[in-house]
Short mmCIF file of C-alpha atoms and ligand atoms in Angstrom, two decimals:
data_model
loop_
_atom_site.label_atom_id
_atom_site.label_comp_id
_atom_site.label_asym_id
_atom_site.label_seq_id
_atom_site.Cartn_x
_atom_site.Cartn_y
_atom_site.Cartn_z
CA UNK A 287 0.00 0.00 0.00
CA UNK A 288 2.67 2.43 1.09
CA UNK A 289 4.71 1.50 -1.96
CA UNK A 290 1.80 2.08 -4.25
CA UNK A 291 1.26 5.43 -2.63
CA UNK A 292 4.81 6.60 -3.15
CA UNK A 293 4.86 5.36 -6.73
CA UNK A 294 1.60 7.13 -7.31
CA UNK A 295 2.95 10.42 -5.96
CA UNK A 296 6.05 10.08 -8.05
CA UNK A 297 4.06 9.36 -11.21
CA UNK A 298 1.80 12.31 -10.51
CA UNK A 299 4.71 14.66 -9.95
CA UNK A 300 6.29 13.55 -13.18
CA UNK A 301 3.12 13.88 -15.24
CA UNK A 302 2.50 17.36 -13.92
CA UNK A 303 6.05 18.59 -14.26
CA UNK A 304 6.36 17.29 -17.80
CA UNK A 305 3.06 18.91 -18.68
CA UNK A 306 1.53 15.61 -19.69
CA UNK A 307 -1.50 16.44 -17.60
CA UNK A 308 -2.89 19.79 -16.52
CA UNK A 309 -5.06 18.32 -13.83
CA UNK A 310 -4.91 15.10 -11.92
CA UNK A 311 -7.82 13.58 -10.02
CA UNK A 312 -6.88 11.44 -7.07
CA UNK A 313 -7.52 10.96 -3.36
CA UNK A 314 -6.20 12.81 -0.35
CA UNK A 315 -6.68 12.28 3.35
CA UNK A 316 -10.16 13.21 4.46
CA UNK A 317 -10.86 15.33 7.52
CA UNK A 318 -12.49 12.38 9.25
CA UNK A 319 -10.89 9.03 10.03
CA UNK A 320 -11.77 6.13 7.67
CA UNK A 321 -12.26 8.57 4.86
CA UNK A 322 -10.38 9.91 1.91
CA UNK A 323 -11.66 12.73 -0.19
CA UNK A 324 -11.34 13.31 -3.93
CA UNK A 325 -8.75 15.91 -4.84
CA UNK A 326 -7.84 17.80 -7.96
CA UNK A 327 -4.14 18.40 -8.30
CA UNK A 328 -2.72 20.88 -10.78
CA UNK A 329 0.60 21.83 -9.15
CA UNK A 330 3.54 19.52 -8.97
CA UNK A 331 4.09 20.33 -5.28
CA UNK A 332 0.61 19.18 -4.37
CA UNK A 333 1.32 15.65 -5.51
CA UNK A 334 2.68 14.75 -2.07
CA UNK A 335 -0.86 15.11 -0.74
CA UNK A 336 -2.09 12.16 -2.77
CA UNK A 337 -2.87 9.04 -0.80
CA UNK A 338 -3.58 5.42 -1.56
CA UNK A 339 -5.11 3.14 1.06
CA UNK A 340 -8.16 0.99 1.72
CA UNK A 341 -10.42 4.01 2.13
CA UNK A 342 -10.20 5.22 -1.48
CA UNK A 343 -13.79 4.27 -2.06
CA UNK A 344 -15.13 7.09 -4.22
CA UNK A 345 -15.48 6.45 -7.92
CA UNK A 346 -13.55 9.39 -9.35
CA UNK A 347 -14.83 8.76 -12.86
CA UNK A 348 -17.95 10.66 -11.83
CA UNK A 349 -16.05 13.93 -12.39
CA UNK A 350 -14.82 13.24 -15.91
CA UNK A 351 -17.77 14.05 -18.18
CA UNK A 352 -18.25 17.42 -16.47
CA UNK A 353 -14.61 18.35 -16.99
CA UNK A 354 -14.85 17.72 -20.70
CA UNK A 355 -18.32 19.11 -21.30
CA UNK A 356 -18.37 21.86 -23.94
CA UNK A 357 -19.51 25.32 -22.95
CA UNK A 358 -23.23 25.47 -23.77
CA UNK A 359 -22.90 28.83 -25.53
CA UNK A 360 -19.70 28.58 -27.50
CA UNK A 361 -20.04 24.80 -27.85
CA UNK A 362 -16.30 24.60 -27.41
CA UNK A 363 -14.56 22.76 -24.69
CA UNK A 364 -11.51 23.90 -22.88
CA UNK A 365 -8.31 22.22 -24.04
CA UNK A 366 -6.87 20.30 -21.15
CA UNK A 367 -5.26 17.02 -20.34
CA UNK A 368 -6.65 15.20 -17.36
CA UNK A 369 -5.07 12.40 -15.40
CA UNK A 370 -7.21 10.14 -13.24
CA UNK A 371 -6.40 7.55 -10.62
CA UNK A 372 -8.59 4.48 -11.09
CA UNK A 373 -9.28 1.17 -9.41
CA UNK A 374 -10.77 -1.64 -11.45
CA UNK A 375 -14.37 -0.46 -11.12
CA UNK A 376 -13.57 3.22 -11.70
CA UNK A 377 -11.64 2.23 -14.79
CA UNK A 378 -14.61 0.33 -16.16
CA UNK A 379 -16.70 3.48 -15.67
CA UNK A 380 -14.10 5.38 -17.70
CA UNK A 381 -14.36 2.72 -20.41
CA UNK A 382 -18.08 3.49 -20.44
CA UNK A 383 -17.41 7.20 -20.80
CA UNK A 384 -15.08 6.54 -23.71
CA UNK A 385 -17.63 4.25 -25.31
CA UNK A 386 -20.33 6.86 -24.90
CA UNK A 387 -18.09 9.59 -26.26
CA UNK A 388 -18.13 11.63 -23.09
CA UNK A 389 -14.39 11.84 -22.71
CA UNK A 390 -11.73 12.27 -25.42
CA UNK A 391 -9.21 9.46 -25.15
CA UNK A 392 -6.33 11.62 -26.34
CA UNK A 393 -6.80 14.07 -23.49
CA UNK A 394 -7.01 11.47 -20.80
CA UNK A 395 -4.22 9.80 -18.89
CA UNK A 396 -5.49 6.77 -17.00
CA UNK A 397 -3.40 5.84 -14.00
CA UNK A 398 -4.46 2.35 -13.02
CA UNK A 399 -3.98 0.94 -9.56
CA UNK A 400 -4.62 -2.74 -8.82
CA UNK A 401 -7.21 -2.81 -6.07
CA UNK A 402 -7.21 -5.02 -3.02
CA UNK A 403 -10.72 -4.19 -2.02
CA UNK A 404 -11.92 -1.11 -0.22
CA UNK A 405 -13.29 -0.79 3.28
CA UNK A 406 -16.93 -0.08 3.97
CA UNK A 407 -16.77 2.57 6.63
CA UNK A 408 -20.36 1.90 7.66
CA UNK A 409 -19.49 -1.68 8.54
CA UNK A 410 -16.72 -0.53 10.88
CA UNK A 411 -18.97 2.04 12.49
CA UNK A 412 -21.60 -0.64 13.04
CA UNK A 413 -19.05 -3.00 14.55
CA UNK A 414 -17.87 -0.41 17.05
CA UNK A 415 -21.43 0.06 18.30
CA UNK A 416 -21.50 3.73 18.99
CA UNK A 417 -17.87 4.21 19.97
CA UNK A 418 -16.43 7.29 18.45
CA UNK A 419 -13.55 6.79 16.08
CA UNK A 420 -10.77 9.28 16.64
CA UNK A 421 -8.05 7.82 14.48
CA UNK A 422 -7.73 5.02 12.00
CA UNK A 423 -4.92 3.60 9.99
CA UNK A 424 -3.99 0.54 8.06
CA UNK A 425 -1.29 -1.92 9.01
CA UNK A 426 -0.47 -5.32 7.50
CA UNK A 427 -3.97 -6.16 6.36
CA UNK A 428 -5.48 -4.83 9.56
CA UNK A 429 -7.33 -1.69 10.36
CA UNK A 430 -6.19 0.01 13.52
CA UNK A 431 -8.86 2.15 15.11
CA UNK A 432 -8.49 4.37 18.14
CA UNK A 433 -11.68 5.20 20.01
CA UNK A 434 -12.50 8.22 22.15
CA UNK A 435 -11.00 6.62 25.27
CA UNK A 436 -7.71 6.13 23.52
CA UNK A 437 -8.29 2.42 23.27
CA UNK A 438 -6.81 0.68 20.26
CA UNK A 439 -8.92 -1.78 18.34
CA UNK A 440 -7.57 -4.04 15.63
CA UNK A 441 -9.89 -5.20 12.92
CA UNK A 442 -9.18 -7.68 10.13
CA UNK A 443 -9.64 -5.81 6.89
CA UNK A 444 -11.18 -8.81 5.14
CA UNK A 445 -14.28 -8.63 7.34
CA UNK A 446 -15.06 -5.05 6.45
CA UNK A 447 -14.76 -4.99 2.69
CA UNK A 448 -17.47 -3.24 0.74
CA UNK A 449 -20.11 -5.57 -0.66
CA UNK A 450 -19.24 -4.56 -4.20
CA UNK A 451 -15.57 -5.39 -3.61
CA UNK A 452 -16.46 -8.85 -2.35
CA UNK A 453 -17.95 -9.81 -5.68
CA UNK A 454 -15.65 -7.75 -7.90
CA UNK A 455 -14.25 -9.65 -10.87
CA UNK A 456 -11.93 -6.91 -12.12
CA UNK A 457 -9.66 -5.59 -9.39
CA UNK A 458 -7.04 -4.76 -12.02
CA UNK A 459 -8.03 -1.91 -14.33
CA UNK A 460 -8.67 -3.30 -17.81
CA UNK A 461 -7.45 -0.13 -19.53
CA UNK A 462 -4.67 2.22 -18.52
CA UNK A 463 -1.82 4.36 -19.73
CA UNK A 464 0.24 3.83 -16.62
CA UNK A 465 -0.19 0.94 -14.23
CA UNK A 466 1.18 1.46 -10.75
CA UNK A 467 2.76 -1.83 -9.85
CA UNK A 468 1.62 -3.18 -6.56
CA UNK A 469 0.56 -6.21 -4.60
CA UNK A 470 -1.52 -8.48 -6.77
CA UNK A 471 -5.17 -8.03 -6.31
CA UNK A 472 -7.25 -10.61 -4.58
CA UNK A 473 -9.78 -13.00 -6.04
CA UNK A 474 -13.49 -12.39 -5.85
CA UNK A 475 -14.77 -13.90 -2.65
CA UNK A 476 -18.30 -15.15 -2.99
CA UNK A 477 -20.92 -16.37 -5.45
CA UNK A 478 -21.37 -13.40 -7.65
CA UNK A 479 -25.14 -13.07 -7.79
CA UNK A 480 -26.17 -14.94 -4.65
CA UNK A 481 -28.26 -12.11 -3.22
CA UNK A 482 -30.02 -11.43 -6.53
CA UNK A 483 -30.80 -15.10 -7.00
CA UNK A 484 -32.13 -15.33 -3.49
CA UNK A 485 -34.60 -12.55 -4.19
CA UNK A 486 -35.52 -13.97 -7.60
CA UNK A 487 -36.53 -17.18 -5.93
CA UNK A 488 -38.90 -15.55 -3.51
CA UNK A 489 -42.59 -15.18 -4.33
CA UNK A 490 -43.82 -12.22 -6.30
CA UNK A 491 -45.47 -10.72 -3.21
CA UNK A 492 -42.27 -11.03 -1.23
CA UNK A 493 -40.35 -9.37 -4.00
CA UNK A 494 -42.84 -6.53 -4.05
CA UNK A 495 -42.56 -6.28 -0.30
CA UNK A 496 -38.80 -5.94 -0.62
CA UNK A 497 -39.08 -3.28 -3.30
CA UNK A 498 -41.74 -1.37 -1.42
CA UNK A 499 -39.83 -1.51 1.84
CA UNK A 500 -36.60 -0.25 0.30
CA UNK A 501 -38.36 2.50 -1.64
CA UNK A 502 -40.27 3.67 1.40
CA UNK A 503 -36.99 4.74 3.01
CA UNK A 504 -36.02 7.02 0.14
CA UNK A 505 -35.97 10.75 0.84
CA UNK A 506 -35.26 11.63 -2.81
CA UNK A 507 -32.04 13.41 -2.11
CA UNK A 508 -30.67 12.09 -5.42
CA UNK A 509 -27.30 11.34 -3.85
CA UNK A 510 -27.37 7.95 -5.58
CA UNK A 511 -27.71 9.62 -8.92
CA UNK A 512 -25.11 12.27 -8.21
CA UNK A 513 -22.53 9.74 -7.08
CA UNK A 514 -23.04 7.57 -10.15
CA UNK A 515 -20.53 8.02 -12.95
CA UNK A 516 -23.20 7.09 -15.47
CA UNK A 517 -25.49 9.92 -14.53
CA UNK A 518 -23.82 12.69 -16.44
CA UNK A 519 -26.83 14.16 -18.27
CA UNK A 520 -26.85 17.95 -17.78
CA UNK A 521 -30.58 17.66 -17.23
CA UNK A 522 -31.89 14.54 -15.54
CA UNK A 523 -35.28 13.04 -16.38
CA UNK A 524 -36.02 13.31 -12.68
CA UNK A 525 -36.01 17.10 -12.93
CA UNK A 526 -37.32 17.67 -16.41
CA UNK A 527 -40.62 19.48 -16.47
CA UNK A 528 -41.41 19.38 -20.17
CA UNK A 529 -42.48 16.68 -20.16
CA UNK A 530 -42.54 15.86 -16.48
CA UNK A 531 -41.47 12.22 -16.49
CA UNK A 532 -41.85 11.69 -12.79
CA UNK A 533 -43.85 13.58 -10.24
CA UNK A 534 -41.77 15.36 -7.63
CA UNK A 535 -43.94 14.39 -4.70
CA UNK A 536 -43.06 11.92 -1.98
CA UNK A 537 -45.88 9.64 -3.03
CA UNK A 538 -44.48 6.09 -3.03
CA UNK A 539 -45.31 5.62 -6.69
CA UNK A 540 -43.37 8.73 -7.68
CA UNK A 541 -40.38 7.56 -5.69
CA UNK A 542 -40.63 4.18 -7.37
CA UNK A 543 -40.92 5.78 -10.80
CA UNK A 544 -37.77 7.79 -10.15
CA UNK A 545 -35.87 4.70 -9.14
CA UNK A 546 -37.18 2.59 -11.99
CA UNK A 547 -36.07 5.32 -14.37
CA UNK A 548 -32.68 5.71 -12.78
CA UNK A 549 -32.04 2.03 -12.50
CA UNK A 550 -33.17 1.30 -16.01
CA UNK A 551 -30.85 3.99 -17.30
CA UNK A 552 -27.99 2.00 -15.86
CA UNK A 553 -28.95 -1.11 -17.86
CA UNK A 554 -25.94 -2.48 -19.67
CA UNK A 555 -23.85 0.39 -18.28
CA UNK A 556 -23.57 -0.19 -14.54
CA UNK A 557 -20.21 -1.54 -13.45
CA UNK A 558 -21.32 -2.22 -9.88
CA UNK A 559 -18.87 0.22 -8.35
CA UNK A 560 -21.25 0.59 -5.42
CA UNK A 561 -21.07 4.38 -5.37
CA UNK A 562 -24.87 4.75 -5.31
CA UNK A 563 -25.36 2.49 -2.33
CA UNK A 564 -22.44 4.04 -0.48
CA UNK A 565 -23.85 7.51 -1.06
CA UNK A 566 -27.38 6.70 0.07
CA UNK A 567 -27.97 8.22 3.51
CA UNK A 568 -30.91 5.89 4.12
CA UNK A 569 -29.06 2.62 3.57
CA UNK A 570 -31.26 1.48 0.71
CA UNK A 571 -30.21 -1.71 -1.03
CA UNK A 572 -29.79 -0.18 -4.44
CA UNK A 573 -27.19 -2.63 -5.68
CA UNK A 574 -29.57 -5.53 -5.45
CA UNK A 575 -31.65 -3.77 -8.08
CA UNK A 576 -28.86 -2.62 -10.37
CA UNK A 577 -27.22 -6.02 -10.12
CA UNK A 578 -30.35 -7.73 -11.29
CA UNK A 579 -29.92 -5.83 -14.55
CA UNK A 580 -26.20 -6.65 -14.73
CA UNK A 581 -27.06 -10.31 -14.33
CA UNK A 582 -29.78 -10.22 -16.97
CA UNK A 583 -27.64 -8.30 -19.44
CA UNK A 584 -25.02 -10.98 -19.04
CA UNK A 585 -27.56 -13.80 -19.35
CA UNK A 586 -29.53 -12.40 -22.26
CA UNK A 587 -26.88 -10.65 -24.30
CA UNK A 588 -23.62 -12.18 -23.10
CA UNK A 589 -22.29 -8.72 -22.39
CA UNK A 590 -19.97 -7.63 -19.65
CA UNK A 591 -19.78 -3.93 -18.94
CA UNK A 592 -16.66 -1.83 -18.99
CA UNK A 593 -14.12 -4.24 -20.37
CA UNK A 594 -13.93 -3.12 -23.98
CA UNK A 595 -14.29 0.31 -25.52
CA UNK A 596 -15.04 -1.09 -28.98
CA UNK A 597 -17.85 -3.49 -28.14
CA UNK A 598 -21.16 -1.66 -28.76
CA UNK A 599 -23.45 -1.10 -25.76
CA UNK A 600 -25.91 -4.00 -25.45
CA UNK A 601 -29.01 -1.84 -25.83
CA UNK A 602 -27.68 -0.09 -28.93
CA UNK A 603 -27.20 -3.29 -30.85
CA UNK A 604 -29.04 -6.57 -31.39
CA UNK A 605 -28.82 -10.08 -32.69
CA UNK A 606 -31.34 -11.59 -35.06
CA UNK A 607 -31.85 -14.48 -32.69
CA UNK A 608 -32.29 -12.53 -29.45
CA UNK A 609 -34.82 -14.00 -27.05
CA UNK A 610 -38.32 -13.68 -28.48
CA UNK A 611 -40.19 -16.03 -26.15
CA UNK A 612 -41.87 -13.31 -24.14
CA UNK A 613 -43.48 -11.63 -27.16
CA UNK A 614 -46.91 -12.72 -28.35
CA UNK B 7 -90.33 10.12 -2.74
CA UNK B 8 -86.83 9.27 -3.59
CA UNK B 9 -86.18 9.30 -7.25
CA UNK B 10 -84.64 6.18 -8.55
CA UNK B 11 -81.45 6.88 -10.36
CA UNK B 12 -81.37 5.49 -13.85
CA UNK B 13 -79.02 2.59 -13.97
CA UNK B 14 -76.95 3.21 -17.02
CA UNK B 15 -73.96 1.34 -15.65
CA UNK B 16 -73.21 4.49 -13.65
CA UNK B 17 -69.82 6.01 -13.26
CA UNK B 18 -69.31 4.61 -9.81
CA UNK B 19 -67.01 1.63 -10.03
CA UNK B 20 -69.06 -0.31 -7.50
CA UNK B 21 -72.13 0.07 -9.69
CA UNK B 22 -70.80 -2.05 -12.45
CA UNK B 23 -68.46 -4.84 -13.07
CA UNK B 24 -64.89 -3.67 -13.10
CA UNK B 25 -63.42 -3.47 -16.57
CA UNK B 26 -59.67 -3.50 -17.09
CA UNK B 27 -58.17 -0.50 -18.82
CA UNK B 28 -55.34 -1.38 -21.15
CA UNK B 29 -53.03 1.18 -22.68
CA UNK B 30 -51.80 -0.14 -26.02
CA UNK B 31 -48.76 1.44 -27.63
CA UNK B 32 -49.04 0.48 -31.28
CA UNK B 33 -46.42 1.18 -33.87
CA UNK B 34 -47.65 3.25 -36.76
CA UNK B 35 -46.45 0.97 -39.54
CA UNK B 36 -47.65 -2.45 -38.46
CA UNK B 37 -49.70 -2.92 -35.31
CA UNK B 38 -51.72 0.28 -35.68
CA UNK B 39 -52.53 -0.73 -39.25
CA UNK B 40 -53.34 -4.21 -37.94
CA UNK B 41 -55.80 -2.63 -35.52
CA UNK B 42 -57.26 -0.68 -38.40
CA UNK B 43 -57.69 -3.82 -40.41
CA UNK B 44 -59.43 -5.50 -37.49
CA UNK B 45 -61.83 -2.55 -37.45
CA UNK B 46 -62.44 -2.45 -41.16
CA UNK B 47 -62.99 -6.19 -41.21
CA UNK B 48 -65.54 -5.82 -38.38
CA UNK B 49 -63.68 -8.27 -36.19
CA UNK B 50 -64.95 -8.09 -32.64
CA UNK B 51 -62.55 -7.59 -29.74
CA UNK B 52 -62.99 -6.25 -26.22
CA UNK B 53 -63.30 -2.46 -26.04
CA UNK B 54 -60.86 -2.19 -23.12
CA UNK B 55 -57.90 -0.76 -24.94
CA UNK B 56 -56.85 2.85 -25.25
CA UNK B 57 -54.55 3.11 -28.23
CA UNK B 58 -51.52 5.37 -28.34
CA UNK B 59 -49.88 5.44 -31.73
CA UNK B 60 -46.10 5.59 -31.76
CA UNK B 61 -43.75 5.74 -34.74
CA UNK B 62 -41.99 2.54 -33.73
CA UNK B 63 -42.09 0.04 -30.88
CA UNK B 64 -38.61 1.22 -29.92
CA UNK B 65 -40.07 4.68 -29.34
CA UNK B 66 -41.65 3.35 -26.19
CA UNK B 67 -39.61 4.33 -23.18
CA UNK B 68 -39.91 2.17 -20.06
CA UNK B 69 -41.08 5.33 -18.32
CA UNK B 70 -44.08 5.51 -20.66
CA UNK B 71 -45.11 2.11 -19.38
CA UNK B 72 -44.47 2.95 -15.76
CA UNK B 73 -46.35 6.20 -16.11
CA UNK B 74 -49.31 4.42 -17.64
CA UNK B 75 -49.41 2.05 -14.66
CA UNK B 76 -49.04 4.97 -12.28
CA UNK B 77 -51.96 6.83 -13.74
CA UNK B 78 -54.70 4.30 -14.07
CA UNK B 79 -53.82 1.64 -16.61
CA UNK B 80 -54.43 -1.88 -15.38
CA UNK B 81 -52.27 -3.28 -18.12
CA UNK B 82 -49.97 -2.14 -20.88
CA UNK B 83 -49.41 -3.65 -24.29
CA UNK B 84 -46.60 -2.66 -26.60
CA UNK B 85 -46.95 -3.95 -30.13
CA UNK B 86 -44.71 -3.53 -33.14
CA UNK B 87 -43.74 -5.04 -36.47
CA UNK B 88 -42.50 -8.60 -36.75
CA UNK B 89 -38.72 -9.03 -36.69
CA UNK B 90 -37.39 -8.13 -40.11
CA UNK B 91 -40.39 -5.92 -40.94
CA UNK B 92 -39.46 -2.74 -39.08
CA UNK B 93 -40.01 0.33 -41.20
CA UNK B 94 -36.81 1.76 -39.80
CA UNK B 95 -34.86 -1.43 -40.25
CA UNK B 96 -33.92 -2.35 -36.71
CA UNK B 97 -36.23 -0.51 -34.30
CA UNK B 98 -38.08 -3.60 -33.20
CA UNK B 99 -34.86 -5.54 -32.65
CA UNK B 100 -33.65 -2.81 -30.32
CA UNK B 101 -37.05 -2.70 -28.65
CA UNK B 102 -36.93 -6.45 -28.15
CA UNK B 103 -33.74 -6.18 -26.10
CA UNK B 104 -35.02 -3.27 -24.07
CA UNK B 105 -38.30 -4.98 -23.26
CA UNK B 106 -36.71 -8.33 -22.50
CA UNK B 107 -34.81 -6.57 -19.73
CA UNK B 108 -37.76 -4.47 -18.63
CA UNK B 109 -40.12 -7.41 -18.39
CA UNK B 110 -37.70 -9.35 -16.21
CA UNK B 111 -37.00 -6.32 -14.09
CA UNK B 112 -40.64 -5.45 -13.47
CA UNK B 113 -41.29 -9.02 -12.40
CA UNK B 114 -38.22 -8.90 -10.19
CA UNK B 115 -39.63 -6.00 -8.21
CA UNK B 116 -43.01 -7.67 -7.94
CA UNK B 117 -45.12 -6.39 -10.82
CA UNK B 118 -47.30 -9.32 -11.84
CA UNK B 119 -46.33 -11.04 -15.10
CA UNK B 120 -49.13 -10.22 -17.53
CA UNK B 121 -49.52 -6.58 -16.49
CA UNK B 122 -47.11 -5.52 -19.18
CA UNK B 123 -47.12 -7.45 -22.44
CA UNK B 124 -45.55 -7.32 -25.85
CA UNK B 125 -46.60 -8.52 -29.27
CA UNK B 126 -45.71 -8.44 -32.93
CA UNK B 127 -48.72 -7.72 -35.13
CA UNK B 128 -48.36 -6.92 -38.82
CA UNK B 129 -50.62 -4.71 -40.92
CA UNK B 130 -52.13 -7.84 -42.43
CA UNK B 131 -52.99 -9.47 -39.13
CA UNK B 132 -56.35 -8.01 -38.15
CA UNK B 133 -57.37 -11.35 -36.73
CA UNK B 134 -54.18 -11.69 -34.71
CA UNK B 135 -54.64 -8.17 -33.37
CA UNK B 136 -58.10 -9.05 -32.11
CA UNK B 137 -56.90 -12.24 -30.46
CA UNK B 138 -53.91 -10.53 -28.84
CA UNK B 139 -56.25 -7.95 -27.33
CA UNK B 140 -58.59 -10.68 -26.13
CA UNK B 141 -55.73 -12.50 -24.45
CA UNK B 142 -54.28 -9.40 -22.84
CA UNK B 143 -57.65 -8.27 -21.53
CA UNK B 144 -58.34 -11.74 -20.19
CA UNK B 145 -54.93 -11.91 -18.45
CA UNK B 146 -55.36 -8.52 -16.86
CA UNK B 147 -58.92 -9.28 -15.84
CA UNK B 148 -57.62 -12.30 -13.96
CA UNK B 149 -55.01 -10.17 -12.23
CA UNK B 150 -57.61 -7.62 -11.14
CA UNK B 151 -57.18 -3.86 -10.92
CA UNK B 152 -53.58 -2.60 -10.83
CA UNK B 153 -52.52 -1.63 -7.30
CA UNK B 154 -48.75 -1.66 -7.35
CA UNK B 155 -47.17 1.54 -8.67
CA UNK B 156 -50.52 3.34 -8.78
CA UNK B 157 -50.18 6.96 -7.80
CA UNK B 158 -51.72 7.91 -4.46
CA UNK B 159 -52.64 4.34 -3.66
CA UNK B 160 -49.64 2.07 -3.80
CA UNK B 161 -50.60 -1.21 -2.18
S1 SF4 C 842 -25.62 2.50 -10.64
FE1 SF4 C 842 -24.46 2.50 -8.72
S2 SF4 C 842 -23.06 0.72 -8.90
FE2 SF4 C 842 -23.84 1.18 -10.99
S3 SF4 C 842 -22.28 2.53 -11.90
FE3 SF4 C 842 -23.86 3.87 -10.95
S4 SF4 C 842 -23.10 4.28 -8.87
FE4 SF4 C 842 -21.91 2.53 -9.66
S1 SF4 C 843 -29.42 8.32 -2.23
FE1 SF4 C 843 -30.90 6.99 -1.17
S2 SF4 C 843 -32.38 8.41 -0.21
FE2 SF4 C 843 -31.22 9.60 -1.74
S3 SF4 C 843 -32.51 9.49 -3.62
FE3 SF4 C 843 -31.01 7.79 -3.75
S4 SF4 C 843 -32.06 6.03 -2.82
FE4 SF4 C 843 -33.20 7.87 -2.22
#
């Protein structure tokens, strides 16, 4: 980890000093323990602030489309080269951006980092049952937490991985300009779609109950949408008023319509980075829903998201012998 | 003396047998013409559908379907040209993928199979159009009024 971090800083310094990038997106220490925060580095000297550890959870790809968006009036975009630090999942989001023509490849420097799985802060907080966390650091596969009484608690990192990391199949970025060498990434841990299958097998009423229960918690803050690298539309259907696709009330059906719209927009595009679920303040199980689509896209169209820029998106192409059974 | 209200079926739902309302999105080139043919040929089919003509089955956005269910449709039918017959070449192939996913997803969250249906009906298939409508109406009738996703009364 430490080695990766120093190599990362060195690479960043070099890229900036040689003018290969004007801006570099990475992580720096957050103001709270167990957190890093995204940072935008444009000066060589700032590169020492970059960090790499098991708390680099944010998907930084979310910032890319905005950085390259043309000015609405002049329709021109600012010339700049952007470097971005990516884990496997973030990289697959970038592949999506390239595929969807949101980001010019020639102006992008992808700095890949093999990922060993990131920590879910909420799981640690839950484990400590109300104790306040004053300090946290990482040491030999363990997380060292200091609580408000100065007591040190050691936690095995493996028990606190994010759910999305536990089923991740691509810890190594599939596309990069520079790969920071580091410890080899781990294997995916559990049956990939176990939780989706479990829900599929329940009765229709139980499935509805699940959906209704999850949706009833939603406060429509749209954090899930804002954290998602796919949701780059300047104007979201959720806010459009001509036509008004979804009502803006807190009526359960409007909340459901928003989610169905959002989730369906991720079809064939979601890389299961987990950013939506991590951002949700209400702890809604959003990944179970998006993963159902990932599973079906794989089953129906044999498509895996974010591994190839050239392969056309599954909903923008077809085969003559696609499944027809369900049509009268 | 209390005047007896004429019983013309009334507009109170409890006064008459519930009738399913089906929103049918028909593509202009095939299914809409198929519906036309059914009409011209005087083929009988249940009067429960409200037709919305769309240029192509792939014009139908999943949100159109969800919105229909939100605002009073008991069932939704999307119908387009047979594979190979799309006026625009590939619209129905793209629609087929989209709806294959949507259908599975709606069932995954607990929307009854049968609420939302899909068909291919060509301009020459007046008879098929009538029988598709019969089947859809029958399926939805069995399911009863839509409750899930309905605005102001999600159950
Ligand atoms: S829907 Fe969620 S898991 Fe999928 S790409 Fe967006 S933020 Fe990541
Ligand atoms: S982040 Fe959570 S609460 Fe906010 S809109 Fe999304 S699902 Fe709802």
